[in-house]
Amino acid sequence: MISNRHHGEPNAQRMGSIGRNVVQFRLPMLPPSDGVEWNAKVNDEEVSIIIESNAILLDVLRDRVGSLGTKRGCDMGTCGCCSVLINGEPRLSCLTLAVDTEQADITTVEGLADGHHLHPIQQTFAECGGSQCGFCTPGFLVVISALLSENSKPNDQEIKQAIEGNLCRCTGFQQIVDSVKAASDILVSGQAVSDSTLSKSDPHPGFGGD
Amino acid sequence: MSEKEDAPKEIVGYRQQPGKLPFSRPGSGGKGKFSESTDQEMIPESQGGKLAQEWGPHRHDELISGRVVGKSTALVDSSWKVTGQAHYGDDVRLPGELIGRIVRSPHHYARVLSIDCTKALELPGVVAVATGDDAKNRFGVLPVTKDEHAMAVEKVRHAGDLVACVAAIDEATAREAERLIQVEYELIDPIHDMREGLEDSGEPIHDRGDYHIGESNVQKRVFQEFGDVEGMIENSVASHKKNWIFAGVNHAFTEPHAVVAHWDPTGRLTLYTPQQVPHYVHRALADVLEIPMHQINVHRTFVGGGFGGKSDPFPHEMCAAILARKSGKPVRITFDREEVYWVNRGRHPSRIEMNLHADDEGRICGIETDALIDGGAFASFGHVTTYYNGVLHTAPYEIGAFHYTGARVWTNKPASGAMRGHGAVNSRCAVEVGLDDLAEKLSVDPISLRLANLLPPHSATITGFRVTSIGMRECLERVREESGWNKKFRKLPLGKGIGIGCGFFISGSGLPIHWDPNKFPHATVHLKIDMDGGVTIHTGAADIGQGSDTVVAQSVAEVLGLPLDMIRVKSRDSDTSPVDLGSYSSRVTFMNANAAISAAMQIREELLDATVEITGAERSGLIIGDRRIFLKKDPAVGVSYLEALHKSQEDRGALVASGAYRTPPMGKMHKGAAAGLAPAYSFSAYVTEVSVDVETGQIKVDKVWAAHDCGKALNPLAVKGQIIGSCHMGMGQVLSEEMRYGRSGNLMNPDLLDYKIPSIHEMPEVIPIIVESNDPEGPFGAKEAGEGPLLPILPSVCNAVYDAIGIRTSELPMSPEKVHKMIEKRCREEEVSDPNNLPSPSLQHSSLQGVLENRAKEHRIRDKDRRLDEGRSDYHNGALFGLDPTIPPDEVDPRWSVRVTPEEEYLKSPRLAGSAWKHTERRHAEGQK
């Protein structure tokens, strides 16, 4: 199945004639592109697939690699929801040609946790209210994980600069900053985040009365 | 204790029933063998605990087990979100799916003459196309104004309106096919200016037959007069008058709309959609597809932000279902960001005239509001919005008169609809800025002016709304104190300012949108507990990120004394969820948690009965603690939760319970009396500090002290998140957000680059202050916290800007260029050449200040008495003006009678929106002929 040809067609062309009282004019579609081999490491797993030479990384990740955690918010680099790490650097996957990431090491939100041990920022995002609707969360998390791996004790200004490319409409950012600080505390203290599959509360406890 | 832990085989505290074989402890392997002792700090005073109750006891006090209510709690679905495993609309991938695309109108207004799909269907990979002919039935969120079609039938009404749709094997093919569908249009003259909508038109955008208002584009008009309207001008010593223009704003949630439709082999439809209001989609689908509701399952996916923008049934949802039906395959439609703006449903662009009058005692003797709102091409929630622009500013102040004219018109723009703070935001901004101006004119402090004019708790507004708990006074006092108001107001240097703004909002709508079947509850919650002891909650409340799943789980956990990990919420499928009216009107916490409590109370009764049976203890002495039911005076006597549960499951298996909530009868009888009625109301007051660059007009909000009365913060973390998030959204509207339409009516900025929502660098420090007024009907005392907190930020910024540089805007957003122009104008008026030499506003209190302070002091005592006194007498708005508080004023004073249609005299010189009443409804016009 061929997919995602011509994803780059700008919206402006598609709706370009809106409102003008003339017959709609649209650019003809670009000719189909060639298939090329794409080899990359996504969340520590080798991926080797044939993609189209003009495929956008976001589409490849979502539709071919199965990283549905990488979100599509705007397709034009304005919202940051599609952020991933390419060789450790935060990048907007909606503005990245997949072929430009040949042989790259890519980390998406699915790759942050160590098995069932969450990354500290994942845990504190939940605990400190960094995530409300959660749609922008994956983008924030990968960007913040990059920040924390470089600088485990960032100050307010450093945090703000790191996440300035990410939009959140729910939280007003304040509890996101709180989450980063709490994650930083965990990292600095060296505590481990516990395994989420461990047994939780017993519905049938004994009497603990003293 | 350690001794017991060392003997794991012993089932501590478990009393073996005679005649029964011992069995191993079910569900063991837990971390804590012993339940935690009850934290007395969490138990209310009324139950002998240490939780202070300044606002008196509550009917739910005895249900408090001290577990989770009132504790900051991570959202129960947060693990899914932070691991990328939360599936939103576009993440639903079914095998064999097709991709749907929508053909949209390039014209503002046109007749569709023909649609030729031949070429598209010939394209390899195209499986199905559909047009308006495939679904002729109308739908819309309000039953009284169904004016939408899945795709254009006869006419397109705005650029971006749906004309046809296509499903193909992949996105590229679908986009190509979209291009190949040829549509022939005949253009009709569009209207873009809302003022034009008031006039007769050759071709109104919709035709409502006999009920059409003249030949105009007026969709809804409202006229309301309450109180002593004649007297308000006579009695006034100071008046404020301003004509406002508010730009339309969009919700700008991060997740673009997406939907997946699938008809299963049995012929049932499942629609996967990020919806705030799955139930109304359910109804609309049945109408449009002409199948019974029971043949449809609406599955709510995770919702990537709603704010009102995902609460209409949408045409693209119909399209997906139609394409999936035609093609026999699942169809997924995902919007480009641009398409989000074409369906819009954002806040109405509005023109509001706001006049306020104050008398010589500093009382607000009259509010006159005229609101013309631009509905765009469809009705959406607009019927309600038209009322809300008026009625939602009749509190928290006691007023002498209220005159409201409102009109909503259709224009050829994407439809406006409900957005956070529905209908109340713009007019509230106008009122609060007006009060600031009145205070200025009366030479009094604006907070003192407000404190001396508040309605007391348990009173009725001038429009007859029953208001119960009110924490307005506490909100004002807290922000005044914490912001250091008295040291700063009118005392900061030029360019630095501080301002106040208040808010009042409904906590759930008293009347549901759909009235049938009669007396159907607003919210229903089912509980099921099987032998494993975990509680499954079935609710239809849509968690849109606000945390409704969490609040329902918390409520049940609290009543049953269980940890949250034992509660699982199933709220996605209409097949398994009881009907809930959805996440709008800030109704979910109030109504759904009440329903959940009522269901949990039934289970609680069963558990208590079982405990009595096992232990023989006196029932009235039993309380529920952590996974344990025991005698309060002798905690050694009791059983574990599971033991009691298994006892009550004897001979019948799983326990099930159903709880429901319906609002009590309220309000008056006049036309429109139901709009704005709510079982409770929230209150808020914000103080905002700003810096204004006097040379460039750039405004920076530095700090916000945000006090909100949410009754009781069930989850303080979430309440704070809502307050801060509201500040963010309101700041966007006041400073930078605007749906910008060009001269020929084109939307200029349908993307997140040019539609400017505040980034982290624009966000000020927000100090959320939670005020808990303990609402008698709210679940554990709670009221809403999702929408109300947005209202005060707009006026508090406007008022702070005045304090900084002495200019009052009448247009939002206050972009730097607009502010710069106003500064230049003020420079000319003050005859200064350098804006840095402008005088900063100052204040010399008049003698009225003392009068207000004294009255506020008296009212403070009055309010405190009223909130605690169960035997309190009625209090109707009007008492401040010398009327008997116990009788509705319209019943004793003819001047205070309610009028809902204008008299001839008014129509001679109506205000802008009021001029909608110049038209006669067609049915009456024909009668006249």
mmCIF file of N, CA and C in Angstrom, chain A residues 100-160:
data_model
loop_
_atom_site.group_PDB
_atom_site.id
_atom_site.type_symbol
_atom_site.label_atom_id
_atom_site.label_comp_id
_atom_site.label_asym_id
_atom_site.label_seq_id
_atom_site.Cartn_x
_atom_site.Cartn_y
_atom_site.Cartn_z
ATOM 1 N N ASP A 100 16.126 12.306 5.746
ATOM 2 C CA ASP A 100 17.193 13.033 6.438
ATOM 3 C C ASP A 100 17.542 12.400 7.786
ATOM 4 N N THR A 101 16.783 11.422 8.184
ATOM 5 C CA THR A 101 17.083 10.764 9.464
ATOM 6 C C THR A 101 17.634 9.369 9.230
ATOM 7 N N GLU A 102 18.092 9.113 8.033
ATOM 8 C CA GLU A 102 18.708 7.817 7.734
ATOM 9 C C GLU A 102 19.821 7.541 8.754
ATOM 10 N N GLN A 103 19.789 6.368 9.308
ATOM 11 C CA GLN A 103 20.789 5.902 10.300
ATOM 12 C C GLN A 103 20.710 6.658 11.628
ATOM 13 N N ALA A 104 19.657 7.440 11.812
ATOM 14 C CA ALA A 104 19.580 8.227 13.051
ATOM 15 C C ALA A 104 19.034 7.378 14.197
ATOM 16 N N ASP A 105 19.279 7.890 15.376
ATOM 17 C CA ASP A 105 18.738 7.267 16.584
ATOM 18 C C ASP A 105 17.550 8.135 17.014
ATOM 19 N N ILE A 106 16.345 7.587 16.900
ATOM 20 C CA ILE A 106 15.141 8.383 17.158
ATOM 21 C C ILE A 106 14.471 7.905 18.436
ATOM 22 N N THR A 107 14.105 8.862 19.282
ATOM 23 C CA THR A 107 13.363 8.506 20.501
ATOM 24 C C THR A 107 12.020 9.204 20.483
ATOM 25 N N THR A 108 10.963 8.433 20.664
ATOM 26 C CA THR A 108 9.620 9.011 20.773
ATOM 27 C C THR A 108 9.175 8.838 22.221
ATOM 28 N N VAL A 109 7.983 9.307 22.520
ATOM 29 C CA VAL A 109 7.495 9.214 23.902
ATOM 30 C C VAL A 109 7.453 7.767 24.373
ATOM 31 N N GLU A 110 7.212 6.848 23.439
ATOM 32 C CA GLU A 110 7.136 5.434 23.830
ATOM 33 C C GLU A 110 8.485 4.902 24.301
ATOM 34 N N GLY A 111 9.546 5.632 23.965
ATOM 35 C CA GLY A 111 10.877 5.143 24.312
ATOM 36 C C GLY A 111 11.448 5.756 25.586
ATOM 37 N N LEU A 112 10.653 6.558 26.279
ATOM 38 C CA LEU A 112 11.198 7.236 27.465
ATOM 39 C C LEU A 112 11.268 6.327 28.681
ATOM 40 N N ALA A 113 10.259 5.483 28.831
ATOM 41 C CA ALA A 113 10.220 4.635 30.022
ATOM 42 C C ALA A 113 11.175 3.463 29.852
ATOM 43 N N ASP A 114 11.633 2.949 30.985
ATOM 44 C CA ASP A 114 12.466 1.758 30.974
ATOM 45 C C ASP A 114 11.544 0.608 31.382
ATOM 46 N N GLY A 115 10.987 -0.063 30.392
ATOM 47 C CA GLY A 115 9.997 -1.093 30.708
ATOM 48 C C GLY A 115 8.822 -0.475 31.445
ATOM 49 N N HIS A 116 8.524 -0.986 32.619
ATOM 50 C CA HIS A 116 7.417 -0.420 33.395
ATOM 51 C C HIS A 116 7.898 0.606 34.418
ATOM 52 N N HIS A 117 9.191 0.945 34.335
ATOM 53 C CA HIS A 117 9.693 2.022 35.190
ATOM 54 C C HIS A 117 9.618 3.304 34.375
ATOM 55 N N LEU A 118 8.737 4.212 34.756
ATOM 56 C CA LEU A 118 8.599 5.454 33.999
ATOM 57 C C LEU A 118 9.848 6.319 34.152
ATOM 58 N N HIS A 119 10.072 7.154 33.173
ATOM 59 C CA HIS A 119 11.074 8.213 33.293
ATOM 60 C C HIS A 119 10.548 9.174 34.362
ATOM 61 N N PRO A 120 11.421 9.743 35.184
ATOM 62 C CA PRO A 120 10.915 10.643 36.242
ATOM 63 C C PRO A 120 9.951 11.712 35.714
ATOM 64 N N ILE A 121 10.218 12.266 34.542
ATOM 65 C CA ILE A 121 9.343 13.337 34.050
ATOM 66 C C ILE A 121 7.955 12.780 33.713
ATOM 67 N N GLN A 122 7.890 11.512 33.343
ATOM 68 C CA GLN A 122 6.572 10.926 33.081
ATOM 69 C C GLN A 122 5.782 10.826 34.379
ATOM 70 N N GLN A 123 6.475 10.392 35.416
ATOM 71 C CA GLN A 123 5.779 10.256 36.696
ATOM 72 C C GLN A 123 5.349 11.613 37.259
ATOM 73 N N THR A 124 6.245 12.594 37.193
ATOM 74 C CA THR A 124 5.903 13.878 37.813
ATOM 75 C C THR A 124 4.883 14.639 36.975
ATOM 76 N N PHE A 125 4.853 14.407 35.677
ATOM 77 C CA PHE A 125 3.807 15.025 34.844
ATOM 78 C C PHE A 125 2.431 14.620 35.354
ATOM 79 N N ALA A 126 2.311 13.351 35.729
ATOM 80 C CA ALA A 126 1.030 12.881 36.267
ATOM 81 C C ALA A 126 0.778 13.486 37.642
ATOM 82 N N GLU A 127 1.794 13.455 38.471
ATOM 83 C CA GLU A 127 1.599 13.853 39.875
ATOM 84 C C GLU A 127 1.430 15.356 40.050
ATOM 85 N N CYS A 128 2.053 16.140 39.200
ATOM 86 C CA CYS A 128 2.036 17.593 39.390
ATOM 87 C C CYS A 128 1.069 18.307 38.450
ATOM 88 N N GLY A 129 0.302 17.571 37.698
ATOM 89 C CA GLY A 129 -0.696 18.210 36.843
ATOM 90 C C GLY A 129 -0.141 18.735 35.530
ATOM 91 N N GLY A 130 1.019 18.218 35.105
ATOM 92 C CA GLY A 130 1.593 18.680 33.841
ATOM 93 C C GLY A 130 0.773 18.270 32.641
ATOM 94 N N SER A 131 -0.072 17.277 32.847
ATOM 95 C CA SER A 131 -0.861 16.752 31.744
ATOM 96 C C SER A 131 -2.335 16.876 32.087
ATOM 97 N N GLN A 132 -3.107 17.585 31.259
ATOM 98 C CA GLN A 132 -4.562 17.584 31.453
ATOM 99 C C GLN A 132 -5.198 16.735 30.353
ATOM 100 N N CYS A 133 -5.431 17.338 29.169
ATOM 101 C CA CYS A 133 -6.007 16.497 28.110
ATOM 102 C C CYS A 133 -4.969 15.518 27.601
ATOM 103 N N GLY A 134 -3.703 15.879 27.710
ATOM 104 C CA GLY A 134 -2.642 14.929 27.410
ATOM 105 C C GLY A 134 -2.164 14.907 25.976
ATOM 106 N N PHE A 135 -2.778 15.706 25.102
ATOM 107 C CA PHE A 135 -2.416 15.606 23.688
ATOM 108 C C PHE A 135 -1.043 16.213 23.415
ATOM 109 N N CYS A 136 -0.724 17.299 24.095
ATOM 110 C CA CYS A 136 0.589 17.909 23.883
ATOM 111 C C CYS A 136 1.659 17.219 24.713
ATOM 112 N N THR A 137 1.229 16.358 25.632
ATOM 113 C CA THR A 137 2.150 15.766 26.609
ATOM 114 C C THR A 137 3.351 15.038 25.986
ATOM 115 N N PRO A 138 3.129 14.155 24.983
ATOM 116 C CA PRO A 138 4.295 13.453 24.424
ATOM 117 C C PRO A 138 5.369 14.417 23.930
ATOM 118 N N GLY A 139 4.958 15.489 23.269
ATOM 119 C CA GLY A 139 5.925 16.461 22.766
ATOM 120 C C GLY A 139 6.707 17.097 23.892
ATOM 121 N N PHE A 140 5.991 17.517 24.944
ATOM 122 C CA PHE A 140 6.671 18.112 26.095
ATOM 123 C C PHE A 140 7.644 17.120 26.714
ATOM 124 N N LEU A 141 7.189 15.874 26.863
ATOM 125 C CA LEU A 141 8.007 14.889 27.575
ATOM 126 C C LEU A 141 9.331 14.632 26.876
ATOM 127 N N VAL A 142 9.295 14.493 25.551
ATOM 128 C CA VAL A 142 10.573 14.197 24.895
ATOM 129 C C VAL A 142 11.496 15.407 24.962
ATOM 130 N N VAL A 143 10.927 16.600 24.837
ATOM 131 C CA VAL A 143 11.759 17.803 24.897
ATOM 132 C C VAL A 143 12.372 17.953 26.293
ATOM 133 N N ILE A 144 11.541 17.710 27.308
ATOM 134 C CA ILE A 144 12.036 17.863 28.680
ATOM 135 C C ILE A 144 13.055 16.767 29.013
ATOM 136 N N SER A 145 12.830 15.566 28.484
ATOM 137 C CA SER A 145 13.799 14.494 28.776
ATOM 138 C C SER A 145 15.169 14.874 28.204
ATOM 139 N N ALA A 146 15.157 15.540 27.050
ATOM 140 C CA ALA A 146 16.436 15.982 26.476
ATOM 141 C C ALA A 146 17.073 17.041 27.360
ATOM 142 N N LEU A 147 16.238 17.962 27.851
ATOM 143 C CA LEU A 147 16.754 19.004 28.745
ATOM 144 C C LEU A 147 17.390 18.370 29.980
ATOM 145 N N LEU A 148 16.647 17.437 30.593
ATOM 146 C CA LEU A 148 17.118 16.860 31.851
ATOM 147 C C LEU A 148 18.347 15.980 31.662
ATOM 148 N N SER A 149 18.482 15.403 30.484
ATOM 149 C CA SER A 149 19.674 14.576 30.311
ATOM 150 C C SER A 149 20.917 15.450 30.147
ATOM 151 N N GLU A 150 20.712 16.675 29.709
ATOM 152 C CA GLU A 150 21.840 17.592 29.602
ATOM 153 C C GLU A 150 22.084 18.337 30.900
ATOM 154 N N ASN A 151 20.972 18.644 31.557
ATOM 155 C CA ASN A 151 21.031 19.530 32.708
ATOM 156 C C ASN A 151 20.021 19.022 33.724
ATOM 157 N N SER A 152 20.500 18.286 34.712
ATOM 158 C CA SER A 152 19.536 17.649 35.617
ATOM 159 C C SER A 152 18.957 18.637 36.622
ATOM 160 N N LYS A 153 19.491 19.841 36.675
ATOM 161 C CA LYS A 153 18.923 20.825 37.604
ATOM 162 C C LYS A 153 18.703 22.163 36.897
ATOM 163 N N PRO A 154 17.791 22.189 35.945
ATOM 164 C CA PRO A 154 17.580 23.437 35.197
ATOM 165 C C PRO A 154 16.856 24.482 36.050
ATOM 166 N N ASN A 155 17.170 25.749 35.819
ATOM 167 C CA ASN A 155 16.425 26.803 36.511
ATOM 168 C C ASN A 155 15.204 27.190 35.672
ATOM 169 N N ASP A 156 14.361 28.085 36.213
ATOM 170 C CA ASP A 156 13.112 28.440 35.540
ATOM 171 C C ASP A 156 13.349 28.887 34.102
ATOM 172 N N GLN A 157 14.348 29.736 33.939
ATOM 173 C CA GLN A 157 14.582 30.287 32.610
ATOM 174 C C GLN A 157 15.001 29.200 31.634
ATOM 175 N N GLU A 158 15.820 28.294 32.113
ATOM 176 C CA GLU A 158 16.262 27.186 31.248
ATOM 177 C C GLU A 158 15.088 26.283 30.880
ATOM 178 N N ILE A 159 14.206 26.069 31.847
ATOM 179 C CA ILE A 159 13.035 25.235 31.557
ATOM 180 C C ILE A 159 12.173 25.929 30.503
ATOM 181 N N LYS A 160 11.926 27.206 30.708
ATOM 182 C CA LYS A 160 11.073 27.945 29.780
ATOM 183 C C LYS A 160 11.659 27.932 28.372
#
